[in-house]
Coordinates of N, CA, C and O in Angstrom, one line a residue:
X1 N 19.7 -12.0 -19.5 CA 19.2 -12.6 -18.2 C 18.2 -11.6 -17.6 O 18.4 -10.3 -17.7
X2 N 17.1 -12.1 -17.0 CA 16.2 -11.5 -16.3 C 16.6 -10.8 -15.6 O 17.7 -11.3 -15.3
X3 N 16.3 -9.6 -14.7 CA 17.0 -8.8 -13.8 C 15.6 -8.7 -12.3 O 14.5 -8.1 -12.6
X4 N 15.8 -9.3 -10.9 CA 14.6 -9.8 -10.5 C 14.7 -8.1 -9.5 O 15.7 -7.4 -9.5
X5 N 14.0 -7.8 -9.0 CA 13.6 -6.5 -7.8 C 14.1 -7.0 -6.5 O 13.7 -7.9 -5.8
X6 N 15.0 -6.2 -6.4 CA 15.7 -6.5 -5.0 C 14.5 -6.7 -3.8 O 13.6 -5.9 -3.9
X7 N 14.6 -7.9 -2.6 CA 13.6 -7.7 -1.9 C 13.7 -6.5 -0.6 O 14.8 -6.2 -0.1
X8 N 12.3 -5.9 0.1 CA 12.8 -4.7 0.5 C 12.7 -5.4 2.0 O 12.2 -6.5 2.3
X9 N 13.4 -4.3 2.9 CA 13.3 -4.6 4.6 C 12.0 -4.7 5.0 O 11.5 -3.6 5.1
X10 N 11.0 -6.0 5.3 CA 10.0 -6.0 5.9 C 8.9 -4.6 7.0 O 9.1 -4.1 8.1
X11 N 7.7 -4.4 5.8 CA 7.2 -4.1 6.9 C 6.6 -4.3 8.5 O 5.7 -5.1 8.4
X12 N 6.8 -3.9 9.4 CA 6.1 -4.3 10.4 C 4.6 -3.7 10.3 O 4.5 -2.5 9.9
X13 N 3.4 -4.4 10.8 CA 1.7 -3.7 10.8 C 1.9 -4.4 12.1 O 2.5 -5.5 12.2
X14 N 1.3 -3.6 13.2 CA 1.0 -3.7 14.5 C -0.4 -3.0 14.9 O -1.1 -3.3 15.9
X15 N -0.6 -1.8 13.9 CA -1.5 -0.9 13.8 C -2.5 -0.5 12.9 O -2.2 -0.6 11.7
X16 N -3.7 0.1 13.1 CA -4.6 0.3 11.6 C -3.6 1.6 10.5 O -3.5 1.6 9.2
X17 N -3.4 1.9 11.0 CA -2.6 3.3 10.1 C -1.8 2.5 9.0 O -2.0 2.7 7.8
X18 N -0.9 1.5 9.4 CA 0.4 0.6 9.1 C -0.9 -0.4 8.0 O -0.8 -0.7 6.8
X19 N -2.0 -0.9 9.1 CA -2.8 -1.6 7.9 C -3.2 -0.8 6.6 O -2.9 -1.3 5.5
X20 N -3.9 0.4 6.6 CA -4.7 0.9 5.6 C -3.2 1.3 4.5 O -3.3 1.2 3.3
X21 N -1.9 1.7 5.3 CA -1.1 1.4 4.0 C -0.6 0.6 3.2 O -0.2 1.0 2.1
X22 N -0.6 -0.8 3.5 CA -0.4 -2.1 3.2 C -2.0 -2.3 2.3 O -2.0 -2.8 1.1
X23 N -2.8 -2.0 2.9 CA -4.4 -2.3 2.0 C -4.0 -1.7 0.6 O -4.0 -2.3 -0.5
X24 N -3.6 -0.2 0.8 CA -3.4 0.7 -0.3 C -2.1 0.5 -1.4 O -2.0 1.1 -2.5
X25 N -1.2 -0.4 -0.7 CA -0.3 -0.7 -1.4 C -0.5 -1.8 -2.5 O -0.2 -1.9 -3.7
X26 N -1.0 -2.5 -1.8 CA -1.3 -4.4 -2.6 C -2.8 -3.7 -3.4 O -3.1 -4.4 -4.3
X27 N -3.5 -2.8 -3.4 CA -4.8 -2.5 -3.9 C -3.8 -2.4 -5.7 O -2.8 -1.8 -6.0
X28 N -4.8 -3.3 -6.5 CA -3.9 -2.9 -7.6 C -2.9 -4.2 -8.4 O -3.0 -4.4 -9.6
X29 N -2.3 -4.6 -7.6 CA -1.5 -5.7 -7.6 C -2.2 -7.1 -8.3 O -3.2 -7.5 -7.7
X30 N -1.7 -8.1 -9.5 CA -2.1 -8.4 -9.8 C -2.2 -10.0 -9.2 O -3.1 -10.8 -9.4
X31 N -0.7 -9.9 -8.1 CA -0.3 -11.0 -7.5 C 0.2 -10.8 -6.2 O 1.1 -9.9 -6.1
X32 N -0.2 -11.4 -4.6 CA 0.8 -11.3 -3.8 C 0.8 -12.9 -3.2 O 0.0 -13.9 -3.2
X33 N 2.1 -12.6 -2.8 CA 2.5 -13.8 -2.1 C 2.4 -13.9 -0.8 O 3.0 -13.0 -0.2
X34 N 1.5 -15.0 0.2 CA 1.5 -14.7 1.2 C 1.4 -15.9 2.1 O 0.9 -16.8 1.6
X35 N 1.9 -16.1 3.6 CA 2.8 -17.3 4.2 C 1.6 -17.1 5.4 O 1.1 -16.0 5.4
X36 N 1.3 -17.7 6.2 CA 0.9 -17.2 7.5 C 1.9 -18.3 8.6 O 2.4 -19.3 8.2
X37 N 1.8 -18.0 9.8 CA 2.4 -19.0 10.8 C 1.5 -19.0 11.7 O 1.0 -17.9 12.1
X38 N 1.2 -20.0 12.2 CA 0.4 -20.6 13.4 C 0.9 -21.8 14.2 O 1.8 -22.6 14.0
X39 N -0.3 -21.7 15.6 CA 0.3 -23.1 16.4 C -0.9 -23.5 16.2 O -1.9 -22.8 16.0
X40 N -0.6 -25.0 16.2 CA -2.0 -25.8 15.8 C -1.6 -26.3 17.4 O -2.2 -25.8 18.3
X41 N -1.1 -27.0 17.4 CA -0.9 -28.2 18.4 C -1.7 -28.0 19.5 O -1.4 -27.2 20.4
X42 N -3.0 -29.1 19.7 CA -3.4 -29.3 21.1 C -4.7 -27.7 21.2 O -4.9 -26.8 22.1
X43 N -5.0 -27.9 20.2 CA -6.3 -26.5 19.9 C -7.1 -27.6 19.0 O -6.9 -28.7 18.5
X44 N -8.1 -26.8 18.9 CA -9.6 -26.9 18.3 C -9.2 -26.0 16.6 O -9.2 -26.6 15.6
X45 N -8.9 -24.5 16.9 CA -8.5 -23.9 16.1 C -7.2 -23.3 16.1 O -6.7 -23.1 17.2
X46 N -6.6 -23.1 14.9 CA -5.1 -23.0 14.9 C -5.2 -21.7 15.3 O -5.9 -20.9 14.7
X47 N -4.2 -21.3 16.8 CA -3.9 -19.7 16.9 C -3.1 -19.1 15.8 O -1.9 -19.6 15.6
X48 N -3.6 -18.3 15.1 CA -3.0 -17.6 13.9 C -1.8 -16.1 14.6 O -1.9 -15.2 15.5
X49 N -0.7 -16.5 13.8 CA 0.3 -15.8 14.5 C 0.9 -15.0 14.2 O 1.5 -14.2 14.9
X50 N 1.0 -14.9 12.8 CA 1.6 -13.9 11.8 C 1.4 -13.9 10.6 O 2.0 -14.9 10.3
X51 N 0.8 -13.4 9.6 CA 0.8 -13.3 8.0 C 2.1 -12.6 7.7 O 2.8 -11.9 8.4
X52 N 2.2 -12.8 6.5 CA 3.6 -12.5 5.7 C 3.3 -12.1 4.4 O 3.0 -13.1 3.7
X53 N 3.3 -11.1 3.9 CA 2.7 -10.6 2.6 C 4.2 -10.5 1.3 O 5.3 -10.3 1.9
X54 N 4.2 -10.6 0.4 CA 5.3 -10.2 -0.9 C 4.4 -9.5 -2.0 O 3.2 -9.7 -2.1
X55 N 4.9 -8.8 -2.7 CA 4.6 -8.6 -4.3 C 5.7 -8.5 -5.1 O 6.8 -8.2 -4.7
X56 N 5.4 -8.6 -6.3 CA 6.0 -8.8 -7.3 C 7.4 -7.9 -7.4 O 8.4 -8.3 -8.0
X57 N 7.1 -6.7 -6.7 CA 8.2 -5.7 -7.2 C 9.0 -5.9 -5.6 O 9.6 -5.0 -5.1
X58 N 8.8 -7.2 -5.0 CA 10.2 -6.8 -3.9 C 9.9 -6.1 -2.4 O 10.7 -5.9 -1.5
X59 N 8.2 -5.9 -2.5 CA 8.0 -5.3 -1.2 C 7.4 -6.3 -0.2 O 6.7 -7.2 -0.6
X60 N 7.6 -6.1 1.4 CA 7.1 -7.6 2.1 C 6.9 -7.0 3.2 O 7.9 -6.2 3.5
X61 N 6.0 -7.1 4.1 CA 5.5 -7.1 4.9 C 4.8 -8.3 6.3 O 4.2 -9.4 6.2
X62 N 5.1 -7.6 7.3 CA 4.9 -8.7 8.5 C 3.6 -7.9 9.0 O 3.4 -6.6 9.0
X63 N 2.7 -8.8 9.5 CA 1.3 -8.6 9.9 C 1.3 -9.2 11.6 O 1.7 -10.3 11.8
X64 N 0.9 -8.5 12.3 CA 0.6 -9.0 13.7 C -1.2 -9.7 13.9 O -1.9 -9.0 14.7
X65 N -1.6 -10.5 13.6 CA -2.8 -10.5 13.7 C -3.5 -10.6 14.9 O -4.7 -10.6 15.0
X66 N -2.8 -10.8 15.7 CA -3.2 -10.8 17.4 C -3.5 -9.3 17.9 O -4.2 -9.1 18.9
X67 N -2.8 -8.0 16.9 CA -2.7 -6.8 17.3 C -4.2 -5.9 16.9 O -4.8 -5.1 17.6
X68 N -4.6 -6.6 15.1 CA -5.5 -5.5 14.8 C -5.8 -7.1 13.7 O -5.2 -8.1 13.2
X69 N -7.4 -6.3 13.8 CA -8.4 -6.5 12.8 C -8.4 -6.7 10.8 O -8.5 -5.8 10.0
X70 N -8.2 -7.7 10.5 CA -7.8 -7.9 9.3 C -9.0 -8.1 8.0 O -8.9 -8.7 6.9
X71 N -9.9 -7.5 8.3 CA -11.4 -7.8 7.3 C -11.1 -6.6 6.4 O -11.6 -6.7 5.3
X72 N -10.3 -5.2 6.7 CA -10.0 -4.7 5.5 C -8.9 -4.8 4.8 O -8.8 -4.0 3.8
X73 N -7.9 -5.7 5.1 CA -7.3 -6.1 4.1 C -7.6 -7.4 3.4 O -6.9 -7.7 2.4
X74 N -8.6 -8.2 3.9 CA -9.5 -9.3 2.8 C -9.8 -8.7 2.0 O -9.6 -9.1 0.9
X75 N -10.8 -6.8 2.1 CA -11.2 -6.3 0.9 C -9.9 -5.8 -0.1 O -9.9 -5.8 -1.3
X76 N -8.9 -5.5 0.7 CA -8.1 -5.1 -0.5 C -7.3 -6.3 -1.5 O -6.6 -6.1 -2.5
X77 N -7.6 -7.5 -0.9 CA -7.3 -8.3 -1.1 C -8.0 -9.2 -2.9 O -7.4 -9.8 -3.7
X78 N -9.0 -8.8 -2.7 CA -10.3 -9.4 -3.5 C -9.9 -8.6 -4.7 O -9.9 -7.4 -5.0
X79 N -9.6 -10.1 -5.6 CA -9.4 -10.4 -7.1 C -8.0 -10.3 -7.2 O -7.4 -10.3 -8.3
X80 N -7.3 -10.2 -6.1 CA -5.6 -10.5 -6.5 C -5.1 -11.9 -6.4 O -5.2 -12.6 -5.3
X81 N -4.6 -12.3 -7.6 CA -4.2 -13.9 -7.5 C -3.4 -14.0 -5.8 O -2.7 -13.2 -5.3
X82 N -3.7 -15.0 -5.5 CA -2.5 -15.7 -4.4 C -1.9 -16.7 -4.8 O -2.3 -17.7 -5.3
X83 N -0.1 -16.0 -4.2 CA 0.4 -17.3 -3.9 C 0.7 -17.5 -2.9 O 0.9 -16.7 -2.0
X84 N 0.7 -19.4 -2.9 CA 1.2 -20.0 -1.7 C 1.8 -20.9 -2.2 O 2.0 -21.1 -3.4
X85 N 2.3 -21.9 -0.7 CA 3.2 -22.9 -0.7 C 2.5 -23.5 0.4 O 2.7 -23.2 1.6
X86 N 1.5 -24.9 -0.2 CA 0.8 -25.8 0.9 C 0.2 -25.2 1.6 O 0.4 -25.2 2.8
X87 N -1.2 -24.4 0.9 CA -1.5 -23.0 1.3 C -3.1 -23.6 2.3 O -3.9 -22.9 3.0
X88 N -3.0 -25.1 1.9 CA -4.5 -24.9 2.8 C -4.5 -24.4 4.1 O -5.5 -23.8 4.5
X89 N -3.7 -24.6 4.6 CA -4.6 -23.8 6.4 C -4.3 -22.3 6.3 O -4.9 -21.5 7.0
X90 N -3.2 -21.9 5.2 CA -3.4 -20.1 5.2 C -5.1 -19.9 4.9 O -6.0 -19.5 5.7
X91 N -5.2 -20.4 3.5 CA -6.9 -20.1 3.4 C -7.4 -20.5 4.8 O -7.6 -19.5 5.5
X92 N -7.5 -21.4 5.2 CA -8.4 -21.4 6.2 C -8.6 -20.0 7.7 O -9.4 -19.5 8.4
X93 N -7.2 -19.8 7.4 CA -6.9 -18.7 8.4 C -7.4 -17.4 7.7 O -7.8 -16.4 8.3
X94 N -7.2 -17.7 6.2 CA -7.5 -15.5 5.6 C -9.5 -15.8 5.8 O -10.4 -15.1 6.3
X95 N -9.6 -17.0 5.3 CA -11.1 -17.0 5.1 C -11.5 -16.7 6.6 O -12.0 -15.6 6.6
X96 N -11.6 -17.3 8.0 CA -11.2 -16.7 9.2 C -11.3 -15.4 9.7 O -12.2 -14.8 10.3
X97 N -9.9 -14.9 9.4 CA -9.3 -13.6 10.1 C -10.0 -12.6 9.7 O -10.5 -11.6 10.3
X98 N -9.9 -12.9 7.6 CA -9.7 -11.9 6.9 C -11.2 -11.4 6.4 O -11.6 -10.3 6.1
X99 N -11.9 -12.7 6.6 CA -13.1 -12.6 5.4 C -13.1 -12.6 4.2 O -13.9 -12.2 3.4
X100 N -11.9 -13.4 4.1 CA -11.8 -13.8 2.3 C -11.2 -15.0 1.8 O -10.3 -15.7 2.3
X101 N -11.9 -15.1 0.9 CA -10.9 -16.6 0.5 C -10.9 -16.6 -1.7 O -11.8 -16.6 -2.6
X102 N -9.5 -16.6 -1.8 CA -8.9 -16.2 -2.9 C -9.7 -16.8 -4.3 O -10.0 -18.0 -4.6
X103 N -10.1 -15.5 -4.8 CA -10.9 -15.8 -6.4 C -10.0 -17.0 -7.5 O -10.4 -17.9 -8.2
X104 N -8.2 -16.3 -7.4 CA -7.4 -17.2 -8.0 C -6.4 -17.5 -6.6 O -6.1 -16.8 -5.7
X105 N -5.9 -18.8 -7.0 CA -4.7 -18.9 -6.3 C -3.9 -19.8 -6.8 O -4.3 -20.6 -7.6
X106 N -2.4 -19.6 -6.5 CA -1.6 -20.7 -6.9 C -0.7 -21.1 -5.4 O -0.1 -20.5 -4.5
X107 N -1.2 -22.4 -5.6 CA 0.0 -23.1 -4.9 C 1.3 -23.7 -5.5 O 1.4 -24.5 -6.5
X108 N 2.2 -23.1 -4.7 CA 3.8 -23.8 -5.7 C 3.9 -25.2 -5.0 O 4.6 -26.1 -5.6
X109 N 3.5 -25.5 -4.4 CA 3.3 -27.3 -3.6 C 2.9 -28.4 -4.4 O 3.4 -29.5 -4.8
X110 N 1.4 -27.8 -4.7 CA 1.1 -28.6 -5.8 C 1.4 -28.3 -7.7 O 1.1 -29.1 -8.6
X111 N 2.0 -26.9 -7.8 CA 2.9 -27.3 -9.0 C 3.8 -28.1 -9.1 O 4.1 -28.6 -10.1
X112 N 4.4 -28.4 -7.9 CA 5.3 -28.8 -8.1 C 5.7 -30.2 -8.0 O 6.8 -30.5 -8.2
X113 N 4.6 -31.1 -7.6 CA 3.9 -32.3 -7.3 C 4.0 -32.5 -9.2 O 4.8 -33.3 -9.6
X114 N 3.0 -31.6 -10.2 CA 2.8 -31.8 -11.4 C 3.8 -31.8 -12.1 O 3.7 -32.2 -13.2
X115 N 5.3 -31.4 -11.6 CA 6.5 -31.7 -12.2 C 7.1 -32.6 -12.3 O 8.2 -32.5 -12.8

């Protein structure tokens, strides 16, 4: 049986310091997994309220996007597959916040539609 990487205690980024380690951590990574939360309701544009990052080996982090500027982790971002789950309005939010919008991506929504 596969043996999976325990997942670790969430980082918190509230700060650039907290960002450029997160940039430097995912730099490299062939995959991350990533969730955002927002309020749509009764807006023009969705207030973007939190990103949520994973990789492969178990590490996860929470993102404040209200706190700091996210265009250098779109660069660290660029050429790492994404996943999501019913990921259109995340793209619309990283292409947005981030200044990026994913070279590969997987949605598990619509894999799973193909099932």
């Amino acid at each position: 049986m596969e043996s999976h990487p325990a997942v670790s205690t969430p980082v918190f980024i509230q700060d650039h310091d907290g960002l450029e380690r997160l940039c430097q951590a995912i730099r490299g990574c062939d995959r991350v997994g990533i969730d955002t939360e927002f309020h749509a309701e009764n807006r023009y544009e969705p207030d973007f309220m939190l990103l949520q990052l994973a990789t492969v080996d178990g590490r996860t982090w929470i993102v404040d996007p209200k706190a700091i500027a996210l265009f250098d982790l779109g660069l660290a971002l660029k050429g790492v597959e994404i996943i999501t789950h019913g990921g259109q309005e995340d793209i619309r939010l990283m292409q947005r916040h981030l200044g990026f919008v994913p070279e590969r991506l997987f949605d598990t929504q619509i894999a799973a539609a193909f099932l």
